[in-house]
PDB file of C-alpha atoms in Angstrom:
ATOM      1  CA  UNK A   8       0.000   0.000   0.000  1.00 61.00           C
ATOM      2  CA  UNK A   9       3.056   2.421   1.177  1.00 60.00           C
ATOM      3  CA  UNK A  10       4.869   2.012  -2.188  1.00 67.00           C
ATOM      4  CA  UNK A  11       1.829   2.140  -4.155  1.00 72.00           C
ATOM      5  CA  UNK A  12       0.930   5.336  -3.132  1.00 68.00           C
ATOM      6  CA  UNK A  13       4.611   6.969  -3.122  1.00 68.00           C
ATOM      7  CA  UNK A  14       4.634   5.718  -6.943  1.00 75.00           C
ATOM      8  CA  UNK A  15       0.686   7.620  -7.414  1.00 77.00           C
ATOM      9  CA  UNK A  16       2.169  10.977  -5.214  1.00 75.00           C
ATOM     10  CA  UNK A  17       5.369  10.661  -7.812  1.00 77.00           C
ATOM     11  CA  UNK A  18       2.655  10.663 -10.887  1.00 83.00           C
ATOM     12  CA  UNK A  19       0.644  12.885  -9.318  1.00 81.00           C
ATOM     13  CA  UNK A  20       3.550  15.598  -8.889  1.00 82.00           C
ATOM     14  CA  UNK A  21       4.855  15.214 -12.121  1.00 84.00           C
ATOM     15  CA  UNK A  22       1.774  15.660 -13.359  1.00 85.00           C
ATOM     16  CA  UNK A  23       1.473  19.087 -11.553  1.00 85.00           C
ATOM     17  CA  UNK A  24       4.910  19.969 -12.851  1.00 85.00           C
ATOM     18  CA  UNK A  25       4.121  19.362 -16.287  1.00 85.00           C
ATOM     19  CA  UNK A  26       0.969  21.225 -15.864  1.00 84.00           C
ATOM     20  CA  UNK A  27       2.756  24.354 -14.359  1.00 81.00           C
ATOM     21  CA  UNK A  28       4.922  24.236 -16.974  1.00 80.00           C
ATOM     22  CA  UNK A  29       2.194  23.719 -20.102  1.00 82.00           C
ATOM     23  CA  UNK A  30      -0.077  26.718 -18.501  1.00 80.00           C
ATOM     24  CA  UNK A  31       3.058  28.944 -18.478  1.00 79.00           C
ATOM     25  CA  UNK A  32       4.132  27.952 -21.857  1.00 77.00           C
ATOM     26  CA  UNK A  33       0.656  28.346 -23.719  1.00 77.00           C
ATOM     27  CA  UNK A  34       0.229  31.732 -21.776  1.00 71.00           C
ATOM     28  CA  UNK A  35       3.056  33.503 -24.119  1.00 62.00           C
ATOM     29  CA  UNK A  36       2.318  35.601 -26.889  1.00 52.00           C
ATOM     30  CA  UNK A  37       4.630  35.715 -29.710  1.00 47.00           C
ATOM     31  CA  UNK A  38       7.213  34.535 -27.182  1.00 45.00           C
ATOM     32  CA  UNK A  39       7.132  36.753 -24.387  1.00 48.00           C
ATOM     33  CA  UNK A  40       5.416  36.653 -21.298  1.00 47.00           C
ATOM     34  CA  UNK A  41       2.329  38.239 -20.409  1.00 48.00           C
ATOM     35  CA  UNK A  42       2.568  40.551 -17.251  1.00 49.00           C
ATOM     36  CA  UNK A  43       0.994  39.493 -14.530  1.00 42.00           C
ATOM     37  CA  UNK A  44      -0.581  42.650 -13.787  1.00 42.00           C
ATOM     38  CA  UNK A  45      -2.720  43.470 -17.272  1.00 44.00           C
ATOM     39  CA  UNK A  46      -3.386  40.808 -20.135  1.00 52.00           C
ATOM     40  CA  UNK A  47      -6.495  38.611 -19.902  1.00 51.00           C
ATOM     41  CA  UNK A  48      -4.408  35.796 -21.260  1.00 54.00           C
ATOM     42  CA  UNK A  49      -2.240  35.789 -18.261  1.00 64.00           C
ATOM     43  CA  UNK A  50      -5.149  36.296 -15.776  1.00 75.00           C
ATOM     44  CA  UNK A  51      -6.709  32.809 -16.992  1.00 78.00           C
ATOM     45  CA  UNK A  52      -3.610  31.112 -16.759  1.00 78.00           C
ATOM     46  CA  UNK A  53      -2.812  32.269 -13.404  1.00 80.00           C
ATOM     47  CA  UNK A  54      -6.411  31.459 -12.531  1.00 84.00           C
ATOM     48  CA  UNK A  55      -5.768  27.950 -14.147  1.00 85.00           C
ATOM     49  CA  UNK A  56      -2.529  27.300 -11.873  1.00 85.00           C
ATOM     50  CA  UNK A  57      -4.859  27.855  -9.192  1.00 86.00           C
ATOM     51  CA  UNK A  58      -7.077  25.152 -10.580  1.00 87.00           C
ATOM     52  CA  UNK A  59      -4.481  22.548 -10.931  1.00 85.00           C
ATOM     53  CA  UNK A  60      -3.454  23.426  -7.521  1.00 87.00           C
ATOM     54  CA  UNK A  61      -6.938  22.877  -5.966  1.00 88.00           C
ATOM     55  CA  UNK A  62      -7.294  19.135  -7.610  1.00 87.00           C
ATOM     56  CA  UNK A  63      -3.240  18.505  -6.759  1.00 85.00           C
ATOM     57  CA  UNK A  64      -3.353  19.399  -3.136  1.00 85.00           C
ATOM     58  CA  UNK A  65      -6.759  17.321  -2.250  1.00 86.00           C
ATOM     59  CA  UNK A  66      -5.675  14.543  -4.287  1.00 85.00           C
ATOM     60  CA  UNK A  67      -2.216  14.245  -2.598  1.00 81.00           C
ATOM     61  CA  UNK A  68      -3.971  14.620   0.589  1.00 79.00           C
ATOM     62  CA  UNK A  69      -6.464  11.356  -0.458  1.00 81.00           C
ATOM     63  CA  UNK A  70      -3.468   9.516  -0.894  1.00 77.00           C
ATOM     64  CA  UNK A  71      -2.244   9.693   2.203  1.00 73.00           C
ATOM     65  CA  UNK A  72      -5.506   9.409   3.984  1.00 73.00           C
ATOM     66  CA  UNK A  73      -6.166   6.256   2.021  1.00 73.00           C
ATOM     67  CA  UNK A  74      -2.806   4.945   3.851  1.00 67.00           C
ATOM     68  CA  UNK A  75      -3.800   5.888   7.058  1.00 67.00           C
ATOM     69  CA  UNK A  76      -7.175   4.363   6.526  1.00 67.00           C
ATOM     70  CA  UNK A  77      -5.372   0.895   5.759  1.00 63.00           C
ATOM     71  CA  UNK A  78      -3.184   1.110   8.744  1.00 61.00           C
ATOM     72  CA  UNK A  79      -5.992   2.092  11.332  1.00 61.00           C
ATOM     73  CA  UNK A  80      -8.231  -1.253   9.429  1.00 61.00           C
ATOM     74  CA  UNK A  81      -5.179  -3.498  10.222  1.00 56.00           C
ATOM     75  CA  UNK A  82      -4.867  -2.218  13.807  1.00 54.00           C
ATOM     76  CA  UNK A  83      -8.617  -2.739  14.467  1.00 54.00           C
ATOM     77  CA  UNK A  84      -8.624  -6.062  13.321  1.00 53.00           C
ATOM     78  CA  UNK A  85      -5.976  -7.168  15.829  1.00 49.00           C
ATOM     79  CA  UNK A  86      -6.801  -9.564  18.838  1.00 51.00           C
ATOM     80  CA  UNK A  87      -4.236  -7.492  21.258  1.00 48.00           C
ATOM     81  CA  UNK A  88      -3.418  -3.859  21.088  1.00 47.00           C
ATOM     82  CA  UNK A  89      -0.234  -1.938  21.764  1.00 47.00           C
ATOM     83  CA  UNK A  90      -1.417   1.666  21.612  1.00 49.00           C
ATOM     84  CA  UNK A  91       1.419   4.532  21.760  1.00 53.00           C
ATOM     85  CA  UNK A  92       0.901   5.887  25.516  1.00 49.00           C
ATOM     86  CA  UNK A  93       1.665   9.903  24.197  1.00 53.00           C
ATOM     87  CA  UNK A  94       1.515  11.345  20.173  1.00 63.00           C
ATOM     88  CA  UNK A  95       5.298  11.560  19.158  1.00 64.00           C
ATOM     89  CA  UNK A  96       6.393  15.104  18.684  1.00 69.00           C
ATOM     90  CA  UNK A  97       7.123  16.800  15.296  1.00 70.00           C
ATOM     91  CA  UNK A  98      11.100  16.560  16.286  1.00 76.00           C
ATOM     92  CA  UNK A  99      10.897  12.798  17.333  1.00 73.00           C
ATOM     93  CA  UNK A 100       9.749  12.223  14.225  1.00 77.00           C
ATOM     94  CA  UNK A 101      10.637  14.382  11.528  1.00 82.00           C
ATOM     95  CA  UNK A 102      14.142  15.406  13.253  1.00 83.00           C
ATOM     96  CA  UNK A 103      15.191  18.842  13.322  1.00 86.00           C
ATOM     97  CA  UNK A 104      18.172  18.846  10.614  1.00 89.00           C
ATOM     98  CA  UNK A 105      14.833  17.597   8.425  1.00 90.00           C
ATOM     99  CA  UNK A 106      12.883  19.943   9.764  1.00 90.00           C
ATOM    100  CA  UNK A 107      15.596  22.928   9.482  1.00 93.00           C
ATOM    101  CA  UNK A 108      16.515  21.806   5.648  1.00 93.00           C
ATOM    102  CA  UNK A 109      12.472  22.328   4.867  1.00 93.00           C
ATOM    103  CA  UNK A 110      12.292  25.744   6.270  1.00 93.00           C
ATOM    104  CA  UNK A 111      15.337  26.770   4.887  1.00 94.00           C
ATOM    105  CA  UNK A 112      14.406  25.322   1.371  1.00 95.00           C
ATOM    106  CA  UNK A 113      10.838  27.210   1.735  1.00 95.00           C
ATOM    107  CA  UNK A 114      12.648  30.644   2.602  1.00 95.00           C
ATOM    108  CA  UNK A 115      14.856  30.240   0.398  1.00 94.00           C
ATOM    109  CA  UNK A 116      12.293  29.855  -2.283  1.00 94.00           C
ATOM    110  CA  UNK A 117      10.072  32.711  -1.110  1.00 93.00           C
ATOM    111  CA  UNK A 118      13.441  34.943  -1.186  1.00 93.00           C
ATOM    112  CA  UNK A 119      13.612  34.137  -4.726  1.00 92.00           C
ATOM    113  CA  UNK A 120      10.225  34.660  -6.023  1.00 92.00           C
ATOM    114  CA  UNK A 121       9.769  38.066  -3.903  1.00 90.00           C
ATOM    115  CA  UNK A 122      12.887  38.800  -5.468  1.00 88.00           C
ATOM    116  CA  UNK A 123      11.632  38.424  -8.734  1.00 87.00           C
ATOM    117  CA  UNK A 124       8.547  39.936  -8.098  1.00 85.00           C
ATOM    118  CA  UNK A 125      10.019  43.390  -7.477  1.00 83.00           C
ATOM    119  CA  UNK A 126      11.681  43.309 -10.410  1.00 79.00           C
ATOM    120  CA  UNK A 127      10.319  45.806 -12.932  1.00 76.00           C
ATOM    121  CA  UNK A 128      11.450  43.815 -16.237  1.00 74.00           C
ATOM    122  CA  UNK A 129       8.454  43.107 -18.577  1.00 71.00           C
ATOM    123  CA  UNK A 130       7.580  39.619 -17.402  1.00 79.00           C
ATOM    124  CA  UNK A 131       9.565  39.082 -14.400  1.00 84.00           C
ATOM    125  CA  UNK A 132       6.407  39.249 -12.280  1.00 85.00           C
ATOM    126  CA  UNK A 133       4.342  37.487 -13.886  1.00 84.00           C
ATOM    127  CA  UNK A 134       7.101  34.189 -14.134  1.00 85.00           C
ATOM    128  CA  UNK A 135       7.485  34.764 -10.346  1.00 87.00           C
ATOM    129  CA  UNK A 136       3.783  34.479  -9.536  1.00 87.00           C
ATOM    130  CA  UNK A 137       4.130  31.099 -11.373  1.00 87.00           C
ATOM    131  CA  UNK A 138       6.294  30.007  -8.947  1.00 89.00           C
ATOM    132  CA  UNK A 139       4.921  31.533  -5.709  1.00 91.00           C
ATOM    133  CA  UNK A 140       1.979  29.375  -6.529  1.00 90.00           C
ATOM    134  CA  UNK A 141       3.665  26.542  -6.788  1.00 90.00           C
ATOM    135  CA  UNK A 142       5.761  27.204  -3.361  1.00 92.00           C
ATOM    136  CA  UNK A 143       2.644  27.772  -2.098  1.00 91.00           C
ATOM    137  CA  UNK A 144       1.189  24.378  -3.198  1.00 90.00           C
ATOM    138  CA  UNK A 145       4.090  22.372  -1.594  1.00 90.00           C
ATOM    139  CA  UNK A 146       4.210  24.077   1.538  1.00 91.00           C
ATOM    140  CA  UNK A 147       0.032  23.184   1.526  1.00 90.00           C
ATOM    141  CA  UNK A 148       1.068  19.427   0.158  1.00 88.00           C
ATOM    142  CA  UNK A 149       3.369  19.040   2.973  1.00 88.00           C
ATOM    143  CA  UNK A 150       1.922  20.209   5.885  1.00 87.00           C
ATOM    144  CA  UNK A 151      -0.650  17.924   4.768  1.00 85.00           C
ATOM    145  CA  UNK A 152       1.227  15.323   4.710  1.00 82.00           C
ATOM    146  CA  UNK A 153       2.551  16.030   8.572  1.00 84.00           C
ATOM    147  CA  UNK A 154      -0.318  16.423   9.917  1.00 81.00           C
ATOM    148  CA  UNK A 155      -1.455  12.859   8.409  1.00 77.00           C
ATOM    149  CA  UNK A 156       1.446  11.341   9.932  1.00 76.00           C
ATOM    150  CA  UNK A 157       1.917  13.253  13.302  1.00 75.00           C
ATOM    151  CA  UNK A 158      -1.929  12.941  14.779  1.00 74.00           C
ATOM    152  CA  UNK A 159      -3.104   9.504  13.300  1.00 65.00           C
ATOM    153  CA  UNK A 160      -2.344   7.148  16.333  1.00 56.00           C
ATOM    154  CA  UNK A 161      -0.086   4.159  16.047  1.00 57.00           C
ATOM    155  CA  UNK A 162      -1.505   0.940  16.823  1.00 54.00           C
ATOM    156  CA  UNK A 163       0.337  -2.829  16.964  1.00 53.00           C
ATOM    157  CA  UNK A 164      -0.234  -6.312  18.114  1.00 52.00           C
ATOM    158  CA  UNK A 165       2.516  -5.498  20.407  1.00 54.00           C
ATOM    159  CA  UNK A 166       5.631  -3.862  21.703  1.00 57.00           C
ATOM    160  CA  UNK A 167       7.852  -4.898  18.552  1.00 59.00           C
ATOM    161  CA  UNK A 168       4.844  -4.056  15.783  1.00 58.00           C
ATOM    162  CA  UNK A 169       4.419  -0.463  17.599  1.00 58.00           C
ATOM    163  CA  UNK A 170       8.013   0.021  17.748  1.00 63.00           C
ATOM    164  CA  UNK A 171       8.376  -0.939  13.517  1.00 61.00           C
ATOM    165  CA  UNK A 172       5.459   1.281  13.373  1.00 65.00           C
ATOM    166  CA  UNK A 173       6.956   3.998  14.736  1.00 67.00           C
ATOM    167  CA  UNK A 174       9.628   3.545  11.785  1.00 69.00           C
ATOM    168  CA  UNK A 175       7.394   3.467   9.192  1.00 69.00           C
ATOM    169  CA  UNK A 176       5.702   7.286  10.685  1.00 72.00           C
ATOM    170  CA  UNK A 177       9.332   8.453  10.912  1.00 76.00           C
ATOM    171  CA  UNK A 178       9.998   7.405   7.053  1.00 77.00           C
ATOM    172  CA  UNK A 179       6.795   8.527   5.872  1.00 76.00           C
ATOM    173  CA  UNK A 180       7.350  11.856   7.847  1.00 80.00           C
ATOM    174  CA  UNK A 181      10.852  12.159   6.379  1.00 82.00           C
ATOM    175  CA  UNK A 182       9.784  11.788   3.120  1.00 83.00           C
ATOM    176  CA  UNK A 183       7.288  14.196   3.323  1.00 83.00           C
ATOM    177  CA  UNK A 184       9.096  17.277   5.053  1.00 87.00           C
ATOM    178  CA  UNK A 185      12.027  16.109   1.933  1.00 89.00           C
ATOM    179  CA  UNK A 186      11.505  19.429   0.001  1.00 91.00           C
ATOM    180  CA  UNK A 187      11.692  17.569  -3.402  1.00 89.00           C
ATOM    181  CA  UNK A 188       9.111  19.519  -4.889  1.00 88.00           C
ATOM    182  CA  UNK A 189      10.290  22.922  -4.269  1.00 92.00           C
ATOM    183  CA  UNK A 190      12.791  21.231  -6.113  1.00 92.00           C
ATOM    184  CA  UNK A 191      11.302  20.509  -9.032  1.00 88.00           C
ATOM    185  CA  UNK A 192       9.248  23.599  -9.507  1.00 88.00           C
ATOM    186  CA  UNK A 193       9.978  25.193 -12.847  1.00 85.00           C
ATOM    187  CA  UNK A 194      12.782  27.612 -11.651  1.00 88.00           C
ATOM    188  CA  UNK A 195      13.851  27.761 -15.091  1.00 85.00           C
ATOM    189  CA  UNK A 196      10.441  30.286 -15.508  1.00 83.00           C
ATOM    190  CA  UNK A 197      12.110  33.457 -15.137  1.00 83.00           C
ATOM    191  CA  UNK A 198      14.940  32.237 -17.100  1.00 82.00           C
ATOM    192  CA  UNK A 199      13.103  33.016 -20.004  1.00 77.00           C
ATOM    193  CA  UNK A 200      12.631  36.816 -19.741  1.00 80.00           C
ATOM    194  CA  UNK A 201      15.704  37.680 -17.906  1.00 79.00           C
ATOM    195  CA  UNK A 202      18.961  38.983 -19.978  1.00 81.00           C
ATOM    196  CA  UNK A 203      22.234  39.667 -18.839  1.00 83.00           C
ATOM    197  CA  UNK A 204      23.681  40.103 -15.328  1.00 86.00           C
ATOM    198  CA  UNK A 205      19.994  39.267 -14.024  1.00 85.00           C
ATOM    199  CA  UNK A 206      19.739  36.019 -16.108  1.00 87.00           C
ATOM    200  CA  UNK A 207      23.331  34.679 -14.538  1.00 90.00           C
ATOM    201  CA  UNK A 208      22.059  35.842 -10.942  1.00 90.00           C
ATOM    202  CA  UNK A 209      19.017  34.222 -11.007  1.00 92.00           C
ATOM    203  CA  UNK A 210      20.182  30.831 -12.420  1.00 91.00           C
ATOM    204  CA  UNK A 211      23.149  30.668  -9.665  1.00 93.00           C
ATOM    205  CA  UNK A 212      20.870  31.316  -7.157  1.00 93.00           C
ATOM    206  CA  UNK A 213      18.216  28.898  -8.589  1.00 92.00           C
ATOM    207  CA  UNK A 214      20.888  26.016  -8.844  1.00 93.00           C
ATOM    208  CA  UNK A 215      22.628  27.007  -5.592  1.00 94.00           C
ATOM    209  CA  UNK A 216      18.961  26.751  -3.940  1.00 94.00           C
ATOM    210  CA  UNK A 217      18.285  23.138  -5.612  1.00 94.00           C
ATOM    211  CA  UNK A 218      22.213  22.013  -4.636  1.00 95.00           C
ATOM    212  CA  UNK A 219      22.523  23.421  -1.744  1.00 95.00           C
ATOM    213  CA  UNK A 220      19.766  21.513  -0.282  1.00 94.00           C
ATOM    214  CA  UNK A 221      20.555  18.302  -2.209  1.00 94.00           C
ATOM    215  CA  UNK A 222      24.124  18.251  -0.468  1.00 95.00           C
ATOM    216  CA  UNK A 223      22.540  19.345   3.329  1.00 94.00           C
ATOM    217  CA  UNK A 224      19.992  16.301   2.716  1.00 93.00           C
ATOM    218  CA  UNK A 225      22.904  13.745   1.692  1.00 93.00           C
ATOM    219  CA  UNK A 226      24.817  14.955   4.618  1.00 93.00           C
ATOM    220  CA  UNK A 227      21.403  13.915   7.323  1.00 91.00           C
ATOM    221  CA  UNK A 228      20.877  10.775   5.742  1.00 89.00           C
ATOM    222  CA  UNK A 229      24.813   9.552   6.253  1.00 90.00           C
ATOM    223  CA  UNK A 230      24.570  11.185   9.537  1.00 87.00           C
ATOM    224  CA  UNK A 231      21.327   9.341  10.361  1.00 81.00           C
ATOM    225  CA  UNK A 232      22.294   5.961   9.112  1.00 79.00           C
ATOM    226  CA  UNK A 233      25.735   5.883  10.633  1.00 81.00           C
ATOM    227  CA  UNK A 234      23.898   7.140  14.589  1.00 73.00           C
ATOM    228  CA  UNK A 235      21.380   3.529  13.200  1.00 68.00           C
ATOM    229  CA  UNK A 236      24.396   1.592  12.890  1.00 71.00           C
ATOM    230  CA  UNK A 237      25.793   2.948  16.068  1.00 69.00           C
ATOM    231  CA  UNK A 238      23.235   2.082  18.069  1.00 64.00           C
ATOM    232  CA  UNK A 239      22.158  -1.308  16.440  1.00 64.00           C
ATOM    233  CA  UNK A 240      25.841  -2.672  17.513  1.00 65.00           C
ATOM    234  CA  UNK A 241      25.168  -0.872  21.043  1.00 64.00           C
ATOM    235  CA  UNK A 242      22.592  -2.919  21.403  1.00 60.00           C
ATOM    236  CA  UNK A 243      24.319  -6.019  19.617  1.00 61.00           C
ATOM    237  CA  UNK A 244      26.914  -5.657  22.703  1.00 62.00           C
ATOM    238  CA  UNK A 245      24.549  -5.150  25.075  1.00 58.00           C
ATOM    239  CA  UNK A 246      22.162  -7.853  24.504  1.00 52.00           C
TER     240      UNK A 246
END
């Protein structure tokens, strides 16, 4: 069920990439970009992101509710039940390098599309509303996600089932604070009606916000699986 719906969320984003990227494609006349402020043609496709962002986010959030849902079944159709005596915290399970590399990555991307938005080149605001939608849809998508994972209780057969449970909520809640789709948001938007010393600012700090994070994540998830192994062979030694 898990890896079923992680390979529907993965269609379902690219999906909402694609469509991000279609709207703000078909929007240009005679290759340049309509400003957001005046031009019926952008005002229906910025209306039309907003569409694709009201099925996305509900959609995602079924998903996940249709795991929970599952995982609640199996737990009520258990003869004994292991019940976790307090909800885990947002640090226990998420972590708080996780949880720092999210807000970063969101702050980071809200620099960049205010940025953009004060620009005064013809376009520039209009490609940055693009993408402040977007931001805005992940940050929705995920703190769906959380809240799936932090306030559905956990329920086993016993100690050992609650404790793999409590594994599964950490991954799940890891994956979801991951800020992979800020990622994959068309940052390349702007790209296309910037020229000159603008164009090479905003696509270093574009890359630098995508790389940046990729390297802080690979650096947590060596640091987390070597304090795993650590304390597996503590426990190895002790037992």
């Amino acid at each position: 069920m898990r890896q079923s719906s992680r390979l529907a969320g993965s269609v379902l984003l690219a999906g909402f990439i694609l469509a991000f990227a279609l709207v703000y494609s078909t929007s240009l006349p005679a290759g340049l970009a309509p400003d957001a402020a005046g031009g019926q043609g952008g005002s229906r496709a910025l209306w039309l992101l907003v569409g694709v962002v009201a099925v996305f986010v509900p959609a995602q959030a079924a998903l996940d509710l249709r795991v929970r849902r599952v995982d609640r079944r199996a737990g009520a159709e258990l003869r004994r039940r292991v019940a976790q005596v307090a909800r885990p915290s947002w640090r226990a399970v998420v972590g708080g390098p996780r949880a720092a590399l999210a807000a970063g990555t969101y702050a980071g991307a809200l620099a960049l599309t205010a940025g953009a938005m004060a620009s005064t080149a013809p376009g520039v605001r209009y490609a940055a509303t693009v993408l402040l939608i977007g931001v805005c849809a992940a940050a929705t998508v995920t703190l769906v996600q959380l809240r799936h994972v932090l306030t559905h209780p956990a329920v086993a057969d016993d100690e050992a089932a609650l404790r793999a449970d409590d594994v599964l909520r950490a991954e799940d809640a890891r994956e979801a604070a991951t800020p992979t789709m800020v990622w994959c948001l068309p940052w390349y938007i702007p790209a296309t009606v910037l020229t000159g010393d603008a164009l090479l600012r905003w696509n270093i700090a574009w890359i630098a916000l995508i790389v940046l994070g990729a390297v802080v994540l690979a650096v947590i998830t060596l640091r987390s699986a070597r304090a795993a192994v650590a304390a597996s062979r503590r426990t190895a030694v002790g037992g």
